[in-house]
mmCIF file of C-alpha atoms and ligand atoms in Angstrom:
data_model
loop_
_atom_site.group_PDB
_atom_site.id
_atom_site.type_symbol
_atom_site.label_atom_id
_atom_site.label_comp_id
_atom_site.label_asym_id
_atom_site.label_seq_id
_atom_site.Cartn_x
_atom_site.Cartn_y
_atom_site.Cartn_z
ATOM 1 C CA MET A 295 0.000 0.000 0.000
ATOM 2 C CA LYS A 296 1.298 3.491 -0.881
ATOM 3 C CA ILE A 297 0.316 6.410 1.313
ATOM 4 C CA LEU A 298 0.934 10.074 0.739
ATOM 5 C CA VAL A 299 1.347 12.195 3.881
ATOM 6 C CA ILE A 300 0.638 15.904 3.563
ATOM 7 C CA ASN A 301 1.351 18.650 6.079
ATOM 8 C CA CYS A 302 -0.003 21.980 4.852
ATOM 9 C CA GLY A 303 0.867 25.371 6.257
ATOM 10 C CA SER A 304 -0.595 28.671 5.111
ATOM 11 C CA SER A 305 2.044 29.123 2.401
ATOM 12 C CA SER A 306 3.925 25.833 2.504
ATOM 13 C CA LEU A 307 3.312 22.131 2.046
ATOM 14 C CA LYS A 308 5.484 19.200 3.121
ATOM 15 C CA TYR A 309 4.896 15.730 1.726
ATOM 16 C CA GLN A 310 6.238 12.195 1.953
ATOM 17 C CA LEU A 311 5.206 9.147 -0.020
ATOM 18 C CA PHE A 312 5.430 5.895 1.970
ATOM 19 C CA ASN A 313 5.562 2.331 0.766
ATOM 20 C CA MET A 314 3.761 0.767 3.715
ATOM 21 C CA ASP A 315 4.895 -2.764 2.871
ATOM 22 C CA THR A 316 8.300 -1.732 4.204
ATOM 23 C CA GLU A 317 7.364 1.598 5.868
ATOM 24 C CA GLU A 318 10.007 3.159 3.643
ATOM 25 C CA VAL A 319 9.868 6.771 2.477
ATOM 26 C CA MET A 320 9.887 6.608 -1.328
ATOM 27 C CA VAL A 321 10.276 10.343 -1.775
ATOM 28 C CA LYS A 322 9.747 13.554 0.148
ATOM 29 C CA GLY A 323 9.354 17.179 -0.764
ATOM 30 C CA LEU A 324 8.542 20.710 0.225
ATOM 31 C CA VAL A 325 6.579 23.419 -1.543
ATOM 32 C CA GLU A 326 7.194 26.965 -0.369
ATOM 33 C CA ARG A 327 5.763 30.392 -1.121
ATOM 34 C CA ILE A 328 2.312 29.148 -2.157
ATOM 35 C CA GLY A 329 0.275 32.184 -3.202
ATOM 36 C CA ILE A 330 3.385 34.369 -3.081
ATOM 37 C CA GLU A 331 5.791 35.272 -5.868
ATOM 38 C CA GLY A 332 8.592 32.718 -6.220
ATOM 39 C CA SER A 333 6.649 29.487 -5.539
ATOM 40 C CA ARG A 334 8.998 26.534 -5.547
ATOM 41 C CA LEU A 335 8.770 22.782 -5.100
ATOM 42 C CA VAL A 336 11.822 20.767 -4.090
ATOM 43 C CA GLN A 337 11.536 16.988 -4.134
ATOM 44 C CA LYS A 338 14.277 14.829 -2.632
ATOM 45 C CA ASN A 339 14.974 11.256 -3.553
ATOM 46 C CA ASN A 340 18.145 9.622 -2.189
ATOM 47 C CA GLY A 341 20.173 12.809 -2.465
ATOM 48 C CA ASP A 342 18.790 13.767 -5.883
ATOM 49 C CA GLU A 343 16.858 17.016 -5.989
ATOM 50 C CA PHE A 344 14.070 17.808 -8.409
ATOM 51 C CA VAL A 345 12.904 21.429 -8.476
ATOM 52 C CA ILE A 346 9.750 22.929 -9.994
ATOM 53 C CA GLU A 347 9.663 26.709 -10.112
ATOM 54 C CA GLU A 348 6.261 27.771 -11.368
ATOM 55 C CA ALA A 349 3.595 30.130 -10.092
ATOM 56 C CA MET A 350 1.363 28.354 -7.554
ATOM 57 C CA GLN A 351 -1.558 30.601 -6.699
ATOM 58 C CA ASP A 352 -3.153 28.285 -4.184
ATOM 59 C CA HIS A 353 -2.879 24.898 -2.468
ATOM 60 C CA THR A 354 -4.746 23.127 -5.268
ATOM 61 C CA GLN A 355 -2.087 24.225 -7.743
ATOM 62 C CA ALA A 356 0.646 23.266 -5.276
ATOM 63 C CA VAL A 357 -0.825 19.783 -4.787
ATOM 64 C CA GLY A 358 -1.124 19.516 -8.585
ATOM 65 C CA HIS A 359 2.620 20.122 -8.862
ATOM 66 C CA VAL A 360 3.310 17.590 -6.098
ATOM 67 C CA PHE A 361 1.436 15.026 -8.201
ATOM 68 C CA ASP A 362 3.402 16.068 -11.306
ATOM 69 C CA ALA A 363 6.633 15.568 -9.371
ATOM 70 C CA LEU A 364 5.562 12.167 -8.025
ATOM 71 C CA ILE A 365 4.810 10.820 -11.508
ATOM 72 C CA ASP A 366 7.523 12.737 -13.393
ATOM 73 C CA SER A 367 8.999 10.337 -15.932
ATOM 74 C CA GLU A 368 12.599 11.095 -14.902
ATOM 75 C CA ASN A 369 12.363 12.184 -11.273
ATOM 76 C CA GLY A 370 9.120 10.590 -10.109
ATOM 77 C CA VAL A 371 8.752 7.409 -8.093
ATOM 78 C CA ILE A 372 5.376 6.103 -9.274
ATOM 79 C CA GLY A 373 4.002 5.428 -12.740
ATOM 80 C CA SER A 374 0.581 6.937 -12.140
ATOM 81 C CA LEU A 375 -1.504 8.546 -9.412
ATOM 82 C CA ASP A 376 -3.607 5.360 -9.245
ATOM 83 C CA GLU A 377 -0.793 3.902 -7.181
ATOM 84 C CA ILE A 378 -1.645 6.226 -4.259
ATOM 85 C CA ASP A 379 -4.013 4.266 -2.006
ATOM 86 C CA ALA A 380 -4.759 6.980 0.540
ATOM 87 C CA VAL A 381 -3.681 10.411 1.752
ATOM 88 C CA GLY A 382 -3.000 11.207 5.410
ATOM 89 C CA HIS A 383 -3.318 14.858 6.409
ATOM 90 C CA ARG A 384 -1.881 16.499 9.472
ATOM 91 C CA PHE A 385 -4.435 18.648 11.275
ATOM 92 C CA VAL A 386 -3.389 20.813 14.182
ATOM 93 C CA HIS A 387 -6.583 21.106 16.208
ATOM 94 C CA GLY A 388 -9.328 18.513 16.543
ATOM 95 C CA GLY A 389 -11.041 20.024 19.591
ATOM 96 C CA GLU A 390 -12.797 17.635 21.978
ATOM 97 C CA LYS A 391 -14.628 15.731 19.241
ATOM 98 C CA MET A 392 -11.575 14.245 17.552
ATOM 99 C CA THR A 393 -10.146 11.755 20.025
ATOM 100 C CA LYS A 394 -8.330 9.804 17.335
ATOM 101 C CA SER A 395 -7.453 9.897 13.655
ATOM 102 C CA ALA A 396 -10.443 9.659 11.326
ATOM 103 C CA LEU A 397 -11.471 8.984 7.764
ATOM 104 C CA ILE A 398 -12.711 12.269 6.352
ATOM 105 C CA ASN A 399 -16.465 12.725 6.191
ATOM 106 C CA ASP A 400 -18.805 15.669 6.746
ATOM 107 C CA GLU A 401 -18.868 15.187 10.505
ATOM 108 C CA VAL A 402 -15.063 15.233 10.741
ATOM 109 C CA LYS A 403 -14.915 18.352 8.566
ATOM 110 C CA GLU A 404 -17.417 20.038 10.843
ATOM 111 C CA ALA A 405 -15.311 19.174 13.904
ATOM 112 C CA ILE A 406 -12.215 20.587 12.164
ATOM 113 C CA ASN A 407 -14.047 23.797 11.292
ATOM 114 C CA ASP A 408 -15.370 24.090 14.866
ATOM 115 C CA ALA A 409 -11.863 23.721 16.295
ATOM 116 C CA ALA A 410 -10.521 26.347 13.878
ATOM 117 C CA LYS A 411 -11.496 29.065 16.359
ATOM 118 C CA PHE A 412 -8.521 27.904 18.466
ATOM 119 C CA ALA A 413 -6.173 27.354 15.489
ATOM 120 C CA PRO A 414 -7.201 30.112 13.087
ATOM 121 C CA LEU A 415 -4.011 29.937 11.043
ATOM 122 C CA HIS A 416 -3.437 26.191 11.024
ATOM 123 C CA ASN A 417 -6.757 24.404 10.607
ATOM 124 C CA PRO A 418 -7.856 26.381 7.522
ATOM 125 C CA ALA A 419 -4.419 25.852 5.951
ATOM 126 C CA ASN A 420 -4.576 22.102 6.691
ATOM 127 C CA MET A 421 -8.078 22.099 5.190
ATOM 128 C CA MET A 422 -6.791 23.598 1.930
ATOM 129 C CA GLY A 423 -4.549 20.562 1.432
ATOM 130 C CA LEU A 424 -7.509 18.270 2.000
ATOM 131 C CA LYS A 425 -9.713 20.180 -0.453
ATOM 132 C CA ALA A 426 -6.997 20.018 -3.092
ATOM 133 C CA CYS A 427 -6.698 16.227 -2.725
ATOM 134 C CA GLU A 428 -10.472 15.763 -2.816
ATOM 135 C CA GLU A 429 -10.568 17.756 -6.030
ATOM 136 C CA LEU A 430 -7.582 16.205 -7.782
ATOM 137 C CA LEU A 431 -7.854 12.614 -6.489
ATOM 138 C CA PRO A 432 -11.610 12.193 -6.047
ATOM 139 C CA ASN A 433 -11.519 8.417 -5.604
ATOM 140 C CA VAL A 434 -8.766 8.229 -3.007
ATOM 141 C CA PRO A 435 -9.702 8.206 0.708
ATOM 142 C CA ASN A 436 -8.355 10.971 2.966
ATOM 143 C CA VAL A 437 -7.555 10.604 6.653
ATOM 144 C CA ALA A 438 -7.114 13.379 9.217
ATOM 145 C CA VAL A 439 -4.523 12.934 11.963
ATOM 146 C CA PHE A 440 -4.710 15.489 14.767
ATOM 147 C CA ASP A 441 -1.948 16.984 16.933
ATOM 148 C CA THR A 442 -4.462 17.198 19.772
ATOM 149 C CA ALA A 443 -6.010 13.704 19.586
ATOM 150 C CA PHE A 444 -3.416 11.808 21.652
ATOM 151 C CA HIS A 445 -4.063 14.171 24.568
ATOM 152 C CA GLN A 446 -7.805 13.579 24.729
ATOM 153 C CA THR A 447 -7.162 10.988 27.467
ATOM 154 C CA MET A 448 -6.077 13.694 29.924
ATOM 155 C CA PRO A 449 -8.228 13.839 33.066
ATOM 156 C CA GLU A 450 -10.093 16.975 34.179
ATOM 157 C CA LYS A 451 -7.492 17.675 36.852
ATOM 158 C CA THR A 452 -4.837 18.268 34.218
ATOM 159 C CA TYR A 453 -6.862 19.807 31.385
ATOM 160 C CA LEU A 454 -9.057 22.324 33.227
ATOM 161 C CA TYR A 455 -7.778 25.852 33.833
ATOM 162 C CA GLY A 456 -8.236 27.757 37.079
ATOM 163 C CA ILE A 457 -10.889 30.064 35.647
ATOM 164 C CA ASP A 458 -14.691 30.151 35.811
ATOM 165 C CA TYR A 459 -15.992 26.752 34.690
ATOM 166 C CA LYS A 460 -18.444 28.466 32.355
ATOM 167 C CA TYR A 461 -15.568 29.205 29.930
ATOM 168 C CA TYR A 462 -15.007 25.483 29.578
ATOM 169 C CA GLU A 463 -18.706 24.665 29.325
ATOM 170 C CA GLN A 464 -19.626 27.439 26.919
ATOM 171 C CA GLU A 465 -16.456 27.898 24.874
ATOM 172 C CA GLY A 466 -14.467 24.690 25.314
ATOM 173 C CA ILE A 467 -11.576 26.617 26.861
ATOM 174 C CA ARG A 468 -9.248 23.989 28.322
ATOM 175 C CA LYS A 469 -5.861 22.455 27.747
ATOM 176 C CA TYR A 470 -5.812 20.434 24.497
ATOM 177 C CA GLY A 471 -2.098 19.831 24.016
ATOM 178 C CA PHE A 472 -0.178 19.492 20.746
ATOM 179 C CA HIS A 473 2.660 17.443 19.200
ATOM 180 C CA GLY A 474 0.372 14.486 19.957
ATOM 181 C CA THR A 475 1.480 12.554 16.880
ATOM 182 C CA SER A 476 5.085 12.810 18.030
ATOM 183 C CA HIS A 477 4.351 11.923 21.666
ATOM 184 C CA ASN A 478 2.265 8.982 20.432
ATOM 185 C CA TYR A 479 5.114 7.745 18.217
ATOM 186 C CA ILE A 480 7.600 8.146 21.091
ATOM 187 C CA THR A 481 5.311 6.258 23.479
ATOM 188 C CA ASN A 482 4.947 3.344 21.059
ATOM 189 C CA ARG A 483 8.644 3.201 20.284
ATOM 190 C CA ALA A 484 9.688 3.543 23.944
ATOM 191 C CA ALA A 485 7.365 0.678 24.926
ATOM 192 C CA GLU A 486 8.962 -1.472 22.204
ATOM 193 C CA LEU A 487 12.490 -0.577 23.297
ATOM 194 C CA LEU A 488 11.637 -1.111 26.962
ATOM 195 C CA ASN A 489 9.999 -4.387 26.010
ATOM 196 C CA LYS A 490 6.847 -3.413 27.893
ATOM 197 C CA ASP A 491 3.146 -3.663 27.185
ATOM 198 C CA ILE A 492 2.190 -0.173 26.049
ATOM 199 C CA ASN A 493 -0.712 -0.141 28.527
ATOM 200 C CA GLU A 494 1.810 -0.491 31.336
ATOM 201 C CA THR A 495 4.307 2.023 29.991
ATOM 202 C CA ASN A 496 4.881 5.290 31.881
ATOM 203 C CA ILE A 497 7.182 7.812 30.270
ATOM 204 C CA ILE A 498 8.023 11.474 30.136
ATOM 205 C CA SER A 499 8.205 12.422 26.464
ATOM 206 C CA ALA A 500 10.201 15.629 25.951
ATOM 207 C CA HIS A 501 9.784 16.921 22.380
ATOM 208 C CA LEU A 502 12.264 19.793 22.264
ATOM 209 C CA GLY A 503 12.516 21.573 18.943
ATOM 210 C CA ASN A 504 11.590 24.937 17.558
ATOM 211 C CA GLY A 505 8.249 24.312 19.225
ATOM 212 C CA SER A 506 8.629 22.294 22.410
ATOM 213 C CA SER A 507 6.313 20.311 24.646
ATOM 214 C CA ILE A 508 6.608 17.658 27.324
ATOM 215 C CA THR A 509 3.977 14.984 27.904
ATOM 216 C CA ALA A 510 3.449 12.803 30.949
ATOM 217 C CA VAL A 511 2.363 9.409 29.608
ATOM 218 C CA LYS A 512 0.669 7.116 32.119
ATOM 219 C CA GLU A 513 -0.200 3.570 31.088
ATOM 220 C CA GLY A 514 0.435 4.435 27.461
ATOM 221 C CA LYS A 515 -1.904 7.437 27.481
ATOM 222 C CA SER A 516 -1.366 11.165 27.697
ATOM 223 C CA PHE A 517 -1.984 12.232 31.297
ATOM 224 C CA ASP A 518 -0.678 15.790 31.188
ATOM 225 C CA THR A 519 1.120 17.978 28.689
ATOM 226 C CA THR A 520 2.705 21.405 28.648
ATOM 227 C CA MET A 521 0.975 23.004 25.664
ATOM 228 C CA GLY A 522 -2.547 24.246 26.262
ATOM 229 C CA LEU A 523 -5.544 25.697 24.461
ATOM 230 C CA THR A 524 -2.957 26.662 21.847
ATOM 231 C CA PRO A 525 0.728 25.741 21.440
ATOM 232 C CA LEU A 526 1.705 28.884 23.374
ATOM 233 C CA GLU A 527 1.629 27.406 26.873
ATOM 234 C CA GLY A 528 4.375 25.587 28.738
ATOM 235 C CA LEU A 529 8.055 25.645 27.848
ATOM 236 C CA VAL A 530 9.903 28.679 26.567
ATOM 237 C CA MET A 531 10.306 27.955 22.849
ATOM 238 C CA GLY A 532 12.126 29.347 19.824
ATOM 239 C CA THR A 533 9.799 32.316 19.486
ATOM 240 C CA ARG A 534 6.899 31.466 21.849
ATOM 241 C CA SER A 535 6.786 32.720 25.419
ATOM 242 C CA GLY A 536 5.414 29.611 27.113
ATOM 243 C CA ASP A 537 3.963 30.020 30.639
ATOM 244 C CA LEU A 538 3.410 33.601 31.709
ATOM 245 C CA ASP A 539 1.509 35.462 34.398
ATOM 246 C CA PRO A 540 -1.651 36.424 32.439
ATOM 247 C CA ALA A 541 -1.361 39.912 33.951
ATOM 248 C CA VAL A 542 1.741 40.480 31.822
ATOM 249 C CA VAL A 543 -0.472 40.304 28.735
ATOM 250 C CA THR A 544 -3.087 42.785 29.942
ATOM 251 C CA TYR A 545 -0.357 45.113 31.246
ATOM 252 C CA ILE A 546 1.453 45.290 27.904
ATOM 253 C CA GLU A 547 -1.816 45.615 25.983
ATOM 254 C CA GLU A 548 -2.903 48.553 28.127
ATOM 255 C CA LYS A 549 0.496 50.222 28.466
ATOM 256 C CA ASP A 550 1.493 50.051 24.787
ATOM 257 C CA GLY A 551 -1.997 50.077 23.291
ATOM 258 C CA VAL A 552 -1.344 46.671 21.751
ATOM 259 C CA SER A 553 -4.359 44.919 20.199
ATOM 260 C CA PRO A 554 -5.121 41.261 21.048
ATOM 261 C CA GLY A 555 -4.050 40.271 17.530
ATOM 262 C CA GLU A 556 -0.710 42.066 17.858
ATOM 263 C CA MET A 557 -0.223 40.596 21.334
ATOM 264 C CA ASN A 558 -0.807 37.151 19.902
ATOM 265 C CA ASN A 559 1.885 37.850 17.321
ATOM 266 C CA ILE A 560 4.323 39.132 19.978
ATOM 267 C CA LEU A 561 3.795 36.061 22.173
ATOM 268 C CA ASN A 562 4.027 33.568 19.300
ATOM 269 C CA LYS A 563 6.654 35.122 17.042
ATOM 270 C CA LYS A 564 8.776 37.598 19.008
ATOM 271 C CA SER A 565 9.147 35.995 22.417
ATOM 272 C CA GLY A 566 10.804 32.816 23.705
ATOM 273 C CA VAL A 567 14.550 32.404 23.437
ATOM 274 C CA LEU A 568 14.578 34.836 20.491
ATOM 275 C CA GLY A 569 12.960 37.565 22.575
ATOM 276 C CA ILE A 570 15.122 36.925 25.631
ATOM 277 C CA SER A 571 18.428 36.712 23.761
ATOM 278 C CA GLY A 572 17.829 39.125 20.906
ATOM 279 C CA VAL A 573 20.152 36.750 19.019
ATOM 280 C CA SER A 574 18.179 33.926 17.419
ATOM 281 C CA SER A 575 15.437 31.366 17.869
ATOM 282 C CA ASP A 576 17.887 28.652 16.826
ATOM 283 C CA PHE A 577 19.493 26.843 19.748
ATOM 284 C CA ARG A 578 22.745 26.259 17.885
ATOM 285 C CA ASP A 579 23.166 30.023 17.466
ATOM 286 C CA LEU A 580 22.375 30.520 21.143
ATOM 287 C CA GLU A 581 24.913 27.950 22.288
ATOM 288 C CA GLU A 582 27.525 29.629 20.118
ATOM 289 C CA ALA A 583 26.659 33.145 21.321
ATOM 290 C CA ALA A 584 26.663 32.002 24.958
ATOM 291 C CA LYS A 585 30.118 30.465 24.505
ATOM 292 C CA GLU A 586 31.316 33.804 23.161
ATOM 293 C CA GLY A 587 30.100 35.485 26.343
ATOM 294 C CA ASN A 588 26.662 36.781 25.333
ATOM 295 C CA ASP A 589 24.792 36.947 28.665
ATOM 296 C CA ARG A 590 21.320 37.146 27.203
ATOM 297 C CA ALA A 591 21.911 34.050 25.082
ATOM 298 C CA GLN A 592 22.994 32.251 28.262
ATOM 299 C CA TYR A 593 19.878 33.465 30.132
ATOM 300 C CA ALA A 594 17.708 32.136 27.301
ATOM 301 C CA LEU A 595 19.343 28.705 27.477
ATOM 302 C CA ASP A 596 19.126 28.663 31.283
ATOM 303 C CA ILE A 597 15.464 29.662 31.300
ATOM 304 C CA PHE A 598 14.740 26.937 28.748
ATOM 305 C CA THR A 599 16.537 24.162 30.650
ATOM 306 C CA THR A 600 15.123 25.259 34.023
ATOM 307 C CA ARG A 601 11.594 25.020 32.756
ATOM 308 C CA VAL A 602 12.205 21.634 31.118
ATOM 309 C CA LYS A 603 13.585 20.334 34.437
ATOM 310 C CA ARG A 604 10.610 21.701 36.355
ATOM 311 C CA TYR A 605 8.103 19.947 34.119
ATOM 312 C CA ILE A 606 9.980 16.641 33.980
ATOM 313 C CA ALA A 607 10.209 16.475 37.776
ATOM 314 C CA GLY A 608 6.586 17.533 38.259
ATOM 315 C CA TYR A 609 5.317 15.069 35.693
ATOM 316 C CA MET A 610 7.273 12.222 37.277
ATOM 317 C CA ALA A 611 5.365 12.866 40.483
ATOM 318 C CA GLU A 612 2.087 12.958 38.535
ATOM 319 C CA ILE A 613 2.563 9.582 36.854
ATOM 320 C CA GLU A 614 4.110 8.016 39.982
ATOM 321 C CA ASN A 615 6.230 5.305 38.328
ATOM 322 C CA THR A 616 8.423 6.472 35.489
ATOM 323 C CA ASP A 617 9.943 3.869 33.176
ATOM 324 C CA ALA A 618 11.837 6.340 31.021
ATOM 325 C CA ILE A 619 12.481 9.971 30.238
ATOM 326 C CA VAL A 620 12.708 10.322 26.464
ATOM 327 C CA PHE A 621 14.272 13.204 24.544
ATOM 328 C CA THR A 622 13.214 13.910 20.974
ATOM 329 C CA GLY A 623 12.911 16.824 18.483
ATOM 330 C CA GLY A 624 15.801 18.814 16.988
ATOM 331 C CA ILE A 625 17.198 19.847 20.383
ATOM 332 C CA GLY A 626 16.290 16.685 22.285
ATOM 333 C CA GLU A 627 17.874 14.476 19.641
ATOM 334 C CA ASN A 628 20.970 16.592 19.024
ATOM 335 C CA SER A 629 22.012 18.837 21.889
ATOM 336 C CA ILE A 630 24.367 16.844 24.083
ATOM 337 C CA GLU A 631 25.012 19.870 26.311
ATOM 338 C CA LEU A 632 21.370 20.777 26.890
ATOM 339 C CA ARG A 633 20.379 17.174 27.695
ATOM 340 C CA LYS A 634 23.192 17.046 30.232
ATOM 341 C CA GLU A 635 22.170 20.395 31.732
ATOM 342 C CA ILE A 636 18.492 19.380 31.931
ATOM 343 C CA MET A 637 19.286 16.131 33.739
ATOM 344 C CA THR A 638 21.613 17.805 36.244
ATOM 345 C CA GLY A 639 19.844 17.838 39.599
ATOM 346 C CA PHE A 640 18.052 14.540 39.006
ATOM 347 C CA GLU A 641 20.910 12.609 40.675
ATOM 348 C CA GLN A 642 19.135 13.192 44.005
ATOM 349 C CA PHE A 643 16.342 10.949 42.658
ATOM 350 C CA GLY A 644 18.848 8.294 41.570
ATOM 351 C CA ILE A 645 18.680 9.312 37.904
ATOM 352 C CA LYS A 646 22.078 9.558 36.255
ATOM 353 C CA ILE A 647 23.328 10.309 32.769
ATOM 354 C CA ASP A 648 26.310 8.418 31.407
ATOM 355 C CA ASP A 649 28.398 11.152 29.770
ATOM 356 C CA GLU A 650 29.862 8.812 27.212
ATOM 357 C CA ALA A 651 26.472 7.347 26.279
ATOM 358 C CA ASN A 652 25.054 10.886 26.085
ATOM 359 C CA ASN A 653 27.697 11.857 23.550
ATOM 360 C CA VAL A 654 25.387 10.989 20.636
ATOM 361 C CA ARG A 655 23.060 12.676 18.182
ATOM 362 C CA GLY A 656 19.815 11.391 16.693
ATOM 363 C CA ASP A 657 18.605 7.835 16.208
ATOM 364 C CA GLU A 658 17.893 5.696 19.311
ATOM 365 C CA HIS A 659 20.110 5.483 22.385
ATOM 366 C CA VAL A 660 19.921 4.882 26.114
ATOM 367 C CA ILE A 661 21.937 7.717 27.671
ATOM 368 C CA SER A 662 21.483 6.929 31.366
ATOM 369 C CA ALA A 663 24.015 5.085 33.510
ATOM 370 C CA GLU A 664 23.569 1.340 34.166
ATOM 371 C CA ASP A 665 22.511 1.989 37.757
ATOM 372 C CA SER A 666 20.167 4.906 36.970
ATOM 373 C CA LYS A 667 16.796 4.436 38.659
ATOM 374 C CA VAL A 668 14.974 5.606 35.533
ATOM 375 C CA LYS A 669 16.155 5.045 31.974
ATOM 376 C CA VAL A 670 16.892 8.179 29.981
ATOM 377 C CA MET A 671 16.680 7.751 26.223
ATOM 378 C CA VAL A 672 16.992 9.591 22.938
ATOM 379 C CA ILE A 673 14.511 8.524 20.258
ATOM 380 C CA ALA A 674 14.256 10.289 16.901
ATOM 381 C CA THR A 675 10.594 11.106 16.354
ATOM 382 C CA ASP A 676 8.760 10.327 13.128
ATOM 383 C CA GLU A 677 5.430 12.117 12.919
ATOM 384 C CA GLU A 678 4.987 11.385 9.209
ATOM 385 C CA LEU A 679 5.338 7.639 9.713
ATOM 386 C CA MET A 680 2.781 7.816 12.527
ATOM 387 C CA ILE A 681 0.363 9.636 10.187
ATOM 388 C CA ALA A 682 0.994 7.035 7.467
ATOM 389 C CA ARG A 683 0.351 4.163 9.914
ATOM 390 C CA ASP A 684 -2.903 5.675 11.181
ATOM 391 C CA THR A 685 -4.003 6.289 7.598
ATOM 392 C CA GLN A 686 -3.225 2.705 6.609
ATOM 393 C CA ASN A 687 -5.130 1.328 9.606
ATOM 394 C CA LEU A 688 -8.198 3.403 8.779
ATOM 395 C CA VAL A 689 -8.393 2.594 5.074
ATOM 396 C CA LYS A 690 -7.452 -1.085 5.277
HETATM 397 P P1 ADP B 773 10.554 22.014 14.469
HETATM 398 O O1 ADP B 773 9.844 22.251 15.768
HETATM 399 O O2 ADP B 773 10.510 23.172 13.536
HETATM 400 O O3 ADP B 773 10.246 20.665 13.846
HETATM 401 P P2 ADP B 773 13.098 20.814 15.076
HETATM 402 O O4 ADP B 773 12.539 19.702 15.884
HETATM 403 O O5 ADP B 773 13.745 20.510 13.774
HETATM 404 O O6 ADP B 773 12.066 21.987 14.888
HETATM 405 O O7 ADP B 773 14.180 21.551 16.023
HETATM 406 C C1 ADP B 773 14.848 22.690 15.608
HETATM 407 C C2 ADP B 773 15.780 23.127 16.741
HETATM 408 O O8 ADP B 773 16.725 22.081 17.002
HETATM 409 C C3 ADP B 773 16.573 24.373 16.396
HETATM 410 O O9 ADP B 773 16.523 25.301 17.465
HETATM 411 C C4 ADP B 773 17.971 23.831 16.251
HETATM 412 O O10 ADP B 773 18.936 24.776 16.659
HETATM 413 C C5 ADP B 773 17.999 22.659 17.201
HETATM 414 N N1 ADP B 773 19.110 21.789 16.893
HETATM 415 C C6 ADP B 773 19.303 21.033 15.796
HETATM 416 N N2 ADP B 773 20.522 20.435 15.846
HETATM 417 C C7 ADP B 773 21.096 20.836 16.998
HETATM 418 C C8 ADP B 773 22.349 20.591 17.636
HETATM 419 N N3 ADP B 773 23.262 19.808 17.075
HETATM 420 N N4 ADP B 773 22.596 21.197 18.819
HETATM 421 C C9 ADP B 773 21.682 22.009 19.381
HETATM 422 N N5 ADP B 773 20.485 22.277 18.841
HETATM 423 C C10 ADP B 773 20.208 21.704 17.669
#
């Protein structure tokens, strides 16, 4: 079975074609600047690059070019579009209705549109990819996989906010959590590596990348997570503030006459380690600047690691028995120094990193010492494969 995975942003589109017999990626690509001058598709196949530079006014045209690239006689990987058995789409917000991945039908579309009030940029963009596939491949089933779905197992005590209950009842304001596809993949893979039944697996999944979130997984299910109603809550991220006294928001809005929309932009795009350091949202740049003596870059790194520590320790208490702490995402998989810094202080709980074992990037490794009370691991996440698997299971 061949499955196409599509992840649509407002002006970009990432895709991967999977051969599910082997779970191999046959080809992957990226379209950028959709609807903007300079639209460009780059498809990668074992180091070979195939580029299409043509105007792409909208997502339907972009998807059309993706199909052209997939069946291109020289650079394509399939003979015809009939070989695509299903398309899996990443959707950011599924609200409370979408508790798992789903075959697209009118009800699912309605749930996606309802949840768009909390993901006004993402859900409509994701929907454009779906519409394009429905139009261009009318006989191929589409599946929606939601970033929020894995977290729908959270109990009230972790998803409700400390505000008037009416906001939950009337508006659905609560913690939803994101990166669910990644935390789900990590949970499955960790259970396999730990050789445990997934329903008995308790882990802390730390997805640390440009966007970062940590999930407490109890008995294979999400029990608590750092992101909230939107991806803004929790850890300090590349450009997002993370947790904040809500009074900071109203103070700045009143003092500087900032509108809610502008405030949203400040908190999502101009805050986090970028805002603190004034240097970059990229952790490699920050580590370099800090080494050269830039104080603000060092503060940004310290604030990041402190908050990661705080959540890991708190979540361990929440899930009671922790089998493993797992690092994933660009930073979690690659930053030897930050992993070491985050785990410093956990020795008092009998959790120890083995410096030599920690001296690795990517892939799958145990980085804790033999006698560590809890295993600490690095697992490279694979959200696209998770989407492809869910899609296969639903269309089979
Ligand atoms: P996204 O959330 O966009 O998927 P990624 O998971 O790819 O992001 O993570 C990107 C982050 O990972 C960047 O801040 C980058 O600096 C960081 N990163 C990648 N490689 C390293 C490394 N070797 N050391 C430190 N940070 C790294």
